[in-house]
Short mmCIF file of N, CA and C in Angstrom, two decimals:
data_model
loop_
_atom_site.label_atom_id
_atom_site.label_comp_id
_atom_site.label_asym_id
_atom_site.label_seq_id
_atom_site.Cartn_x
_atom_site.Cartn_y
_atom_site.Cartn_z
N UNK A 1 2.20 28.02 28.63
CA UNK A 1 2.01 26.65 29.10
C UNK A 1 3.38 26.04 29.41
N UNK A 2 3.35 24.88 30.04
CA UNK A 2 4.61 24.25 30.39
C UNK A 2 5.23 23.55 29.17
N UNK A 3 6.54 23.41 29.17
CA UNK A 3 7.23 22.87 28.01
C UNK A 3 6.97 21.38 27.82
N UNK A 4 6.74 20.63 28.91
CA UNK A 4 6.44 19.20 28.76
C UNK A 4 5.12 19.00 28.02
N UNK A 5 4.13 19.81 28.36
CA UNK A 5 2.84 19.72 27.69
C UNK A 5 2.98 20.08 26.21
N UNK A 6 3.73 21.16 25.92
CA UNK A 6 3.95 21.57 24.54
C UNK A 6 4.70 20.50 23.76
N UNK A 7 5.69 19.90 24.40
CA UNK A 7 6.46 18.85 23.74
C UNK A 7 5.57 17.64 23.44
N UNK A 8 4.71 17.30 24.37
CA UNK A 8 3.78 16.19 24.17
C UNK A 8 2.80 16.49 23.01
N UNK A 9 2.30 17.70 22.95
CA UNK A 9 1.37 18.09 21.88
C UNK A 9 2.07 18.05 20.53
N UNK A 10 3.27 18.56 20.46
CA UNK A 10 4.00 18.55 19.19
C UNK A 10 4.36 17.12 18.76
N UNK A 11 4.68 16.27 19.72
CA UNK A 11 4.94 14.86 19.39
C UNK A 11 3.69 14.21 18.82
N UNK A 12 2.54 14.51 19.41
CA UNK A 12 1.30 13.93 18.87
C UNK A 12 1.00 14.49 17.48
N UNK A 13 1.35 15.75 17.23
CA UNK A 13 1.16 16.32 15.89
C UNK A 13 2.09 15.65 14.89
N UNK A 14 3.35 15.43 15.26
CA UNK A 14 4.31 14.78 14.36
C UNK A 14 3.91 13.33 14.04
N UNK A 15 3.23 12.68 14.94
CA UNK A 15 2.88 11.27 14.74
C UNK A 15 1.62 11.08 13.90
N UNK A 16 0.96 12.16 13.51
CA UNK A 16 -0.25 12.03 12.70
C UNK A 16 0.08 11.59 11.29
N UNK A 17 -0.81 10.79 10.70
CA UNK A 17 -0.68 10.42 9.30
C UNK A 17 -1.34 11.48 8.44
N UNK A 18 -1.16 11.37 7.12
CA UNK A 18 -1.75 12.33 6.19
C UNK A 18 -3.26 12.35 6.36
N UNK A 19 -3.83 13.52 6.51
CA UNK A 19 -5.27 13.67 6.60
C UNK A 19 -5.86 13.32 7.95
N UNK A 20 -5.05 12.87 8.89
CA UNK A 20 -5.56 12.50 10.21
C UNK A 20 -5.75 13.76 11.05
N UNK A 21 -6.83 13.80 11.80
CA UNK A 21 -7.16 14.97 12.61
C UNK A 21 -6.42 14.94 13.95
N UNK A 22 -6.12 16.12 14.44
CA UNK A 22 -5.48 16.27 15.74
C UNK A 22 -6.50 15.96 16.84
N UNK A 23 -6.13 15.25 17.90
CA UNK A 23 -7.07 14.97 18.98
C UNK A 23 -7.62 16.26 19.59
N UNK A 24 -8.81 16.15 20.16
CA UNK A 24 -9.50 17.32 20.69
C UNK A 24 -8.70 18.01 21.79
N UNK A 25 -8.08 17.24 22.67
CA UNK A 25 -7.29 17.85 23.76
C UNK A 25 -6.11 18.65 23.20
N UNK A 26 -5.50 18.15 22.14
CA UNK A 26 -4.40 18.88 21.51
C UNK A 26 -4.90 20.14 20.83
N UNK A 27 -6.08 20.07 20.24
CA UNK A 27 -6.67 21.25 19.61
C UNK A 27 -6.94 22.33 20.63
N UNK A 28 -7.44 21.93 21.78
CA UNK A 28 -7.68 22.90 22.85
C UNK A 28 -6.37 23.56 23.29
N UNK A 29 -5.31 22.77 23.36
CA UNK A 29 -4.01 23.32 23.75
C UNK A 29 -3.54 24.33 22.70
N UNK A 30 -3.77 24.05 21.42
CA UNK A 30 -3.34 24.96 20.36
C UNK A 30 -4.08 26.30 20.44
N UNK A 31 -5.33 26.27 20.90
CA UNK A 31 -6.06 27.52 21.08
C UNK A 31 -5.41 28.38 22.17
N UNK A 32 -4.85 27.72 23.17
CA UNK A 32 -4.30 28.46 24.31
C UNK A 32 -2.82 28.81 24.15
N UNK A 33 -2.08 28.01 23.41
CA UNK A 33 -0.62 28.18 23.32
C UNK A 33 -0.23 28.75 21.95
N UNK A 34 0.23 29.98 21.94
CA UNK A 34 0.58 30.65 20.69
C UNK A 34 1.79 30.00 20.02
N UNK A 35 2.79 29.58 20.79
CA UNK A 35 4.00 28.98 20.22
C UNK A 35 3.68 27.69 19.46
N UNK A 36 2.91 26.81 20.10
CA UNK A 36 2.54 25.55 19.45
C UNK A 36 1.68 25.80 18.22
N UNK A 37 0.74 26.73 18.33
CA UNK A 37 -0.15 27.05 17.22
C UNK A 37 0.65 27.56 16.03
N UNK A 38 1.64 28.39 16.30
CA UNK A 38 2.49 28.94 15.23
C UNK A 38 3.31 27.83 14.56
N UNK A 39 3.88 26.95 15.39
CA UNK A 39 4.66 25.83 14.83
C UNK A 39 3.80 24.94 13.94
N UNK A 40 2.60 24.61 14.42
CA UNK A 40 1.71 23.75 13.64
C UNK A 40 1.31 24.44 12.35
N UNK A 41 1.01 25.73 12.41
CA UNK A 41 0.62 26.46 11.21
C UNK A 41 1.76 26.48 10.20
N UNK A 42 2.99 26.76 10.64
CA UNK A 42 4.13 26.79 9.74
C UNK A 42 4.42 25.41 9.14
N UNK A 43 4.31 24.38 9.95
CA UNK A 43 4.55 23.03 9.43
C UNK A 43 3.49 22.63 8.41
N UNK A 44 2.24 23.02 8.65
CA UNK A 44 1.17 22.71 7.71
C UNK A 44 1.39 23.45 6.39
N UNK A 45 1.79 24.71 6.47
CA UNK A 45 2.07 25.48 5.26
C UNK A 45 3.26 24.89 4.51
N UNK A 46 4.29 24.48 5.24
CA UNK A 46 5.47 23.88 4.61
C UNK A 46 5.10 22.59 3.87
N UNK A 47 4.22 21.81 4.46
CA UNK A 47 3.80 20.58 3.80
C UNK A 47 3.03 20.89 2.52
N UNK A 48 2.17 21.89 2.55
CA UNK A 48 1.42 22.27 1.35
C UNK A 48 2.35 22.78 0.26
N UNK A 49 3.37 23.53 0.64
CA UNK A 49 4.33 24.03 -0.34
C UNK A 49 5.15 22.88 -0.92
N UNK A 50 5.51 21.92 -0.08
CA UNK A 50 6.29 20.78 -0.54
C UNK A 50 5.50 19.92 -1.51
N UNK A 51 4.18 19.82 -1.33
CA UNK A 51 3.34 19.02 -2.22
C UNK A 51 2.98 19.76 -3.50
N UNK A 52 3.13 21.06 -3.53
CA UNK A 52 2.67 21.87 -4.65
C UNK A 52 3.23 21.44 -6.00
N UNK A 53 4.54 21.18 -6.13
CA UNK A 53 5.04 20.77 -7.45
C UNK A 53 4.39 19.49 -7.96
N UNK A 54 3.89 18.66 -7.09
CA UNK A 54 3.25 17.42 -7.52
C UNK A 54 1.89 17.66 -8.17
N UNK A 55 1.33 18.84 -7.95
CA UNK A 55 0.01 19.13 -8.49
C UNK A 55 0.06 19.90 -9.80
N UNK A 56 1.23 20.16 -10.32
CA UNK A 56 1.34 20.91 -11.56
C UNK A 56 0.87 20.07 -12.73
N UNK A 57 0.30 20.73 -13.72
CA UNK A 57 -0.15 20.06 -14.93
C UNK A 57 1.06 19.87 -15.83
N UNK A 58 1.25 18.63 -16.26
CA UNK A 58 2.39 18.31 -17.10
C UNK A 58 1.91 18.10 -18.53
N UNK A 59 2.61 18.70 -19.46
CA UNK A 59 2.22 18.57 -20.86
C UNK A 59 3.27 17.73 -21.58
N UNK A 60 2.79 16.73 -22.33
CA UNK A 60 3.67 15.89 -23.13
C UNK A 60 3.20 15.95 -24.57
N UNK A 61 4.14 15.89 -25.45
CA UNK A 61 3.80 15.80 -26.87
C UNK A 61 3.67 14.32 -27.21
N UNK A 62 2.88 14.03 -28.22
CA UNK A 62 2.67 12.63 -28.61
C UNK A 62 3.96 11.95 -29.03
N UNK A 63 4.89 12.68 -29.65
CA UNK A 63 6.15 12.06 -30.07
C UNK A 63 6.99 11.65 -28.86
N UNK A 64 6.90 12.41 -27.75
CA UNK A 64 7.61 12.03 -26.53
C UNK A 64 7.03 10.75 -25.95
N UNK A 65 5.69 10.66 -25.94
CA UNK A 65 5.05 9.46 -25.44
C UNK A 65 5.36 8.25 -26.32
N UNK A 66 5.38 8.45 -27.61
CA UNK A 66 5.72 7.35 -28.52
C UNK A 66 7.15 6.89 -28.32
N UNK A 67 8.07 7.83 -28.06
CA UNK A 67 9.47 7.46 -27.82
C UNK A 67 9.60 6.60 -26.57
N UNK A 68 8.85 6.94 -25.52
CA UNK A 68 8.88 6.14 -24.30
C UNK A 68 8.28 4.77 -24.57
N UNK A 69 7.19 4.73 -25.29
CA UNK A 69 6.53 3.45 -25.60
C UNK A 69 7.43 2.57 -26.46
N UNK A 70 8.13 3.16 -27.41
CA UNK A 70 9.01 2.37 -28.29
C UNK A 70 10.27 1.91 -27.58
N UNK A 71 10.64 2.53 -26.48
CA UNK A 71 11.84 2.12 -25.76
C UNK A 71 11.61 0.88 -24.89
N UNK A 72 10.34 0.46 -24.74
CA UNK A 72 10.06 -0.74 -23.94
C UNK A 72 10.47 -1.99 -24.72
N UNK A 73 10.93 -3.02 -24.01
CA UNK A 73 11.26 -4.28 -24.69
C UNK A 73 10.02 -4.91 -25.31
N UNK A 74 10.22 -5.72 -26.35
CA UNK A 74 9.09 -6.35 -27.06
C UNK A 74 8.28 -7.28 -26.17
N UNK A 75 8.95 -7.97 -25.24
CA UNK A 75 8.23 -8.94 -24.41
C UNK A 75 7.21 -8.27 -23.51
N UNK A 76 7.40 -6.97 -23.20
CA UNK A 76 6.45 -6.29 -22.33
C UNK A 76 5.11 -6.07 -23.03
N UNK A 77 5.11 -5.95 -24.35
CA UNK A 77 3.86 -5.77 -25.08
C UNK A 77 3.06 -7.06 -25.14
N UNK A 78 3.74 -8.20 -25.02
CA UNK A 78 3.08 -9.50 -25.10
C UNK A 78 2.53 -9.99 -23.78
N UNK A 79 2.92 -9.36 -22.67
CA UNK A 79 2.48 -9.79 -21.35
C UNK A 79 1.01 -9.41 -21.16
N UNK A 80 0.23 -10.41 -20.80
CA UNK A 80 -1.18 -10.16 -20.54
C UNK A 80 -1.47 -10.50 -19.09
N UNK A 81 -2.19 -9.64 -18.40
CA UNK A 81 -2.45 -9.91 -16.98
C UNK A 81 -3.37 -11.11 -16.79
N UNK A 82 -3.12 -11.82 -15.71
CA UNK A 82 -3.97 -12.96 -15.34
C UNK A 82 -5.18 -12.39 -14.60
N UNK A 83 -6.35 -12.88 -14.95
CA UNK A 83 -7.56 -12.32 -14.33
C UNK A 83 -7.62 -12.70 -12.85
N UNK A 84 -8.29 -11.85 -12.09
CA UNK A 84 -8.46 -12.07 -10.65
C UNK A 84 -9.22 -13.38 -10.41
N UNK A 85 -10.17 -13.67 -11.26
CA UNK A 85 -10.98 -14.90 -11.12
C UNK A 85 -10.08 -16.14 -11.19
N UNK A 86 -9.13 -16.15 -12.12
CA UNK A 86 -8.23 -17.31 -12.24
C UNK A 86 -7.32 -17.44 -11.02
N UNK A 87 -6.85 -16.32 -10.49
CA UNK A 87 -6.02 -16.35 -9.29
C UNK A 87 -6.79 -17.00 -8.14
N UNK A 88 -8.03 -16.56 -7.96
CA UNK A 88 -8.82 -17.05 -6.82
C UNK A 88 -9.17 -18.51 -7.00
N UNK A 89 -9.58 -18.90 -8.21
CA UNK A 89 -9.94 -20.31 -8.46
C UNK A 89 -8.72 -21.20 -8.25
N UNK A 90 -7.57 -20.81 -8.79
CA UNK A 90 -6.35 -21.62 -8.63
C UNK A 90 -5.92 -21.69 -7.16
N UNK A 91 -6.06 -20.59 -6.45
CA UNK A 91 -5.72 -20.60 -5.03
C UNK A 91 -6.62 -21.53 -4.23
N UNK A 92 -7.91 -21.49 -4.51
CA UNK A 92 -8.84 -22.39 -3.82
C UNK A 92 -8.57 -23.85 -4.15
N UNK A 93 -8.29 -24.14 -5.43
CA UNK A 93 -7.97 -25.51 -5.83
C UNK A 93 -6.70 -25.98 -5.12
N UNK A 94 -5.70 -25.10 -5.05
CA UNK A 94 -4.45 -25.44 -4.37
C UNK A 94 -4.71 -25.77 -2.89
N UNK A 95 -5.51 -24.95 -2.24
CA UNK A 95 -5.79 -25.17 -0.81
C UNK A 95 -6.57 -26.47 -0.62
N UNK A 96 -7.55 -26.74 -1.47
CA UNK A 96 -8.33 -27.99 -1.35
C UNK A 96 -7.42 -29.20 -1.52
N UNK A 97 -6.53 -29.18 -2.53
CA UNK A 97 -5.62 -30.31 -2.73
C UNK A 97 -4.63 -30.46 -1.58
N UNK A 98 -4.15 -29.35 -1.04
CA UNK A 98 -3.21 -29.44 0.08
C UNK A 98 -3.90 -29.97 1.34
N UNK A 99 -5.14 -29.56 1.57
CA UNK A 99 -5.88 -30.08 2.73
C UNK A 99 -6.18 -31.56 2.54
N UNK A 100 -6.58 -31.93 1.32
CA UNK A 100 -6.83 -33.36 1.03
C UNK A 100 -5.57 -34.19 1.20
N UNK A 101 -4.45 -33.67 0.74
CA UNK A 101 -3.18 -34.39 0.92
C UNK A 101 -2.84 -34.52 2.40
N UNK A 102 -3.10 -33.46 3.16
CA UNK A 102 -2.84 -33.51 4.60
C UNK A 102 -3.69 -34.56 5.29
N UNK A 103 -4.97 -34.67 4.89
CA UNK A 103 -5.85 -35.69 5.48
C UNK A 103 -5.36 -37.10 5.14
N UNK A 104 -4.91 -37.28 3.91
CA UNK A 104 -4.40 -38.59 3.49
C UNK A 104 -3.11 -38.92 4.25
N UNK A 105 -2.21 -37.95 4.34
CA UNK A 105 -0.93 -38.16 5.03
C UNK A 105 -1.15 -38.41 6.51
N UNK A 106 -2.15 -37.75 7.09
CA UNK A 106 -2.42 -37.91 8.52
C UNK A 106 -2.77 -39.37 8.87
N UNK A 107 -3.39 -40.07 7.94
CA UNK A 107 -3.77 -41.46 8.20
C UNK A 107 -2.59 -42.42 8.09
N UNK A 108 -1.61 -42.10 7.21
CA UNK A 108 -0.58 -43.08 6.91
C UNK A 108 0.84 -42.69 7.34
N UNK A 109 1.05 -41.50 7.87
CA UNK A 109 2.39 -41.08 8.24
C UNK A 109 2.44 -40.73 9.73
N UNK A 110 3.65 -40.58 10.23
CA UNK A 110 3.81 -40.23 11.64
C UNK A 110 3.67 -38.72 11.85
N UNK A 111 3.64 -38.29 13.11
CA UNK A 111 3.40 -36.88 13.46
C UNK A 111 4.53 -35.97 12.98
N UNK A 112 5.76 -36.45 13.00
CA UNK A 112 6.89 -35.63 12.58
C UNK A 112 6.77 -35.25 11.10
N UNK A 113 6.43 -36.20 10.28
CA UNK A 113 6.27 -35.94 8.85
C UNK A 113 5.11 -34.97 8.62
N UNK A 114 4.05 -35.15 9.37
CA UNK A 114 2.87 -34.29 9.24
C UNK A 114 3.21 -32.84 9.61
N UNK A 115 4.03 -32.64 10.63
CA UNK A 115 4.44 -31.28 11.01
C UNK A 115 5.14 -30.59 9.85
N UNK A 116 6.08 -31.28 9.20
CA UNK A 116 6.81 -30.67 8.08
C UNK A 116 5.90 -30.44 6.89
N UNK A 117 4.95 -31.33 6.69
CA UNK A 117 4.00 -31.13 5.59
C UNK A 117 3.19 -29.85 5.81
N UNK A 118 2.67 -29.66 7.02
CA UNK A 118 1.86 -28.47 7.29
C UNK A 118 2.71 -27.20 7.30
N UNK A 119 3.97 -27.31 7.65
CA UNK A 119 4.87 -26.16 7.55
C UNK A 119 5.07 -25.77 6.09
N UNK A 120 5.26 -26.77 5.23
CA UNK A 120 5.37 -26.52 3.80
C UNK A 120 4.06 -25.96 3.25
N UNK A 121 2.95 -26.48 3.74
CA UNK A 121 1.62 -26.00 3.36
C UNK A 121 1.47 -24.51 3.67
N UNK A 122 1.87 -24.10 4.88
CA UNK A 122 1.77 -22.70 5.28
C UNK A 122 2.68 -21.83 4.41
N UNK A 123 3.87 -22.28 4.12
CA UNK A 123 4.79 -21.52 3.27
C UNK A 123 4.23 -21.37 1.87
N UNK A 124 3.65 -22.43 1.33
CA UNK A 124 3.09 -22.39 -0.02
C UNK A 124 1.93 -21.40 -0.11
N UNK A 125 1.02 -21.47 0.83
CA UNK A 125 -0.14 -20.56 0.81
C UNK A 125 0.31 -19.11 1.00
N UNK A 126 1.26 -18.88 1.89
CA UNK A 126 1.77 -17.53 2.11
C UNK A 126 2.46 -16.99 0.86
N UNK A 127 3.26 -17.81 0.22
CA UNK A 127 3.95 -17.40 -1.01
C UNK A 127 2.94 -17.10 -2.12
N UNK A 128 1.92 -17.93 -2.22
CA UNK A 128 0.89 -17.72 -3.24
C UNK A 128 0.16 -16.39 -3.00
N UNK A 129 -0.17 -16.12 -1.76
CA UNK A 129 -0.86 -14.86 -1.43
C UNK A 129 0.03 -13.66 -1.71
N UNK A 130 1.33 -13.78 -1.42
CA UNK A 130 2.26 -12.68 -1.70
C UNK A 130 2.38 -12.45 -3.20
N UNK A 131 2.46 -13.52 -3.98
CA UNK A 131 2.53 -13.39 -5.44
C UNK A 131 1.25 -12.78 -5.99
N UNK A 132 0.11 -13.18 -5.43
CA UNK A 132 -1.18 -12.62 -5.84
C UNK A 132 -1.22 -11.11 -5.59
N UNK A 133 -0.78 -10.70 -4.42
CA UNK A 133 -0.80 -9.27 -4.10
C UNK A 133 0.19 -8.50 -4.97
N UNK A 134 1.36 -9.06 -5.23
CA UNK A 134 2.36 -8.38 -6.05
C UNK A 134 1.88 -8.25 -7.49
N UNK A 135 1.24 -9.28 -8.02
CA UNK A 135 0.77 -9.24 -9.40
C UNK A 135 -0.45 -8.34 -9.58
N UNK A 136 -1.22 -8.12 -8.54
CA UNK A 136 -2.42 -7.29 -8.63
C UNK A 136 -2.30 -6.03 -7.80
N UNK A 137 -1.10 -5.48 -7.73
CA UNK A 137 -0.86 -4.31 -6.91
C UNK A 137 -1.74 -3.13 -7.31
N UNK A 138 -2.00 -2.97 -8.60
CA UNK A 138 -2.83 -1.85 -9.03
C UNK A 138 -4.24 -1.94 -8.46
N UNK A 139 -4.74 -3.15 -8.28
CA UNK A 139 -6.06 -3.33 -7.68
C UNK A 139 -6.06 -2.91 -6.21
N UNK A 140 -4.97 -3.23 -5.51
CA UNK A 140 -4.92 -2.96 -4.07
C UNK A 140 -4.63 -1.50 -3.74
N UNK A 141 -4.08 -0.74 -4.67
CA UNK A 141 -3.77 0.66 -4.37
C UNK A 141 -4.84 1.62 -4.86
N UNK A 142 -5.94 1.13 -5.38
CA UNK A 142 -6.99 2.02 -5.86
C UNK A 142 -7.68 2.77 -4.75
N UNK A 143 -7.52 2.35 -3.52
CA UNK A 143 -8.12 3.03 -2.39
C UNK A 143 -7.36 4.29 -1.99
N UNK A 144 -6.16 4.47 -2.53
CA UNK A 144 -5.35 5.62 -2.18
C UNK A 144 -5.98 6.87 -2.79
N UNK A 145 -5.93 7.96 -2.06
CA UNK A 145 -6.51 9.22 -2.52
C UNK A 145 -5.76 9.71 -3.76
N UNK A 146 -6.45 9.78 -4.89
CA UNK A 146 -5.82 10.20 -6.14
C UNK A 146 -6.38 11.53 -6.64
N UNK A 147 -7.11 12.24 -5.81
CA UNK A 147 -7.68 13.51 -6.25
C UNK A 147 -6.62 14.55 -6.52
N UNK A 148 -5.49 14.50 -5.86
CA UNK A 148 -4.47 15.53 -6.00
C UNK A 148 -3.28 15.06 -6.83
N UNK A 149 -3.47 14.07 -7.66
CA UNK A 149 -2.36 13.58 -8.48
C UNK A 149 -2.15 14.51 -9.67
N UNK A 150 -0.94 14.55 -10.23
CA UNK A 150 -0.69 15.41 -11.37
C UNK A 150 -1.50 14.97 -12.58
N UNK A 151 -1.89 15.92 -13.37
CA UNK A 151 -2.65 15.63 -14.59
C UNK A 151 -1.69 15.65 -15.78
N UNK A 152 -1.88 14.72 -16.69
CA UNK A 152 -1.06 14.64 -17.88
C UNK A 152 -1.94 15.05 -19.06
N UNK A 153 -1.48 16.02 -19.81
CA UNK A 153 -2.24 16.49 -20.96
C UNK A 153 -1.45 16.13 -22.21
N UNK A 154 -2.09 15.44 -23.12
CA UNK A 154 -1.47 15.09 -24.40
C UNK A 154 -2.12 15.90 -25.50
N UNK A 155 -1.32 16.37 -26.43
CA UNK A 155 -1.95 17.12 -27.54
C UNK A 155 -2.20 16.24 -28.72
#
């Protein structure tokens, strides 16, 4: 096949995300072009080999785990997560009060002041959403494929 076509196919292969399938037209090209097929096969094998150490079973003794746990600062043991329900309720209350304040300000202030108020409003809501996502990161990453994660065995 021509080198431009092969280069285009390999570029499309490189741009794929994990687990994403190759387009049908590229698959047909791989059936016909031995060079591209070989490159794709070698790259796929290399990726599997590179991921292999991550799938090994790791064994820890209880004393090692206790040493790690004891090395944490005392304040980390006292931290309790805020429930998702409280985050949502507080966020809704904040938005209701900010909208109410905006309605009140709209009646008694000029347009310039109102613009800055709504700009501050947008910044506050955005910051609150970012803090919510950062504090609940474990909730948001549960959709990630965890079937191939390393297993930890404790005796």
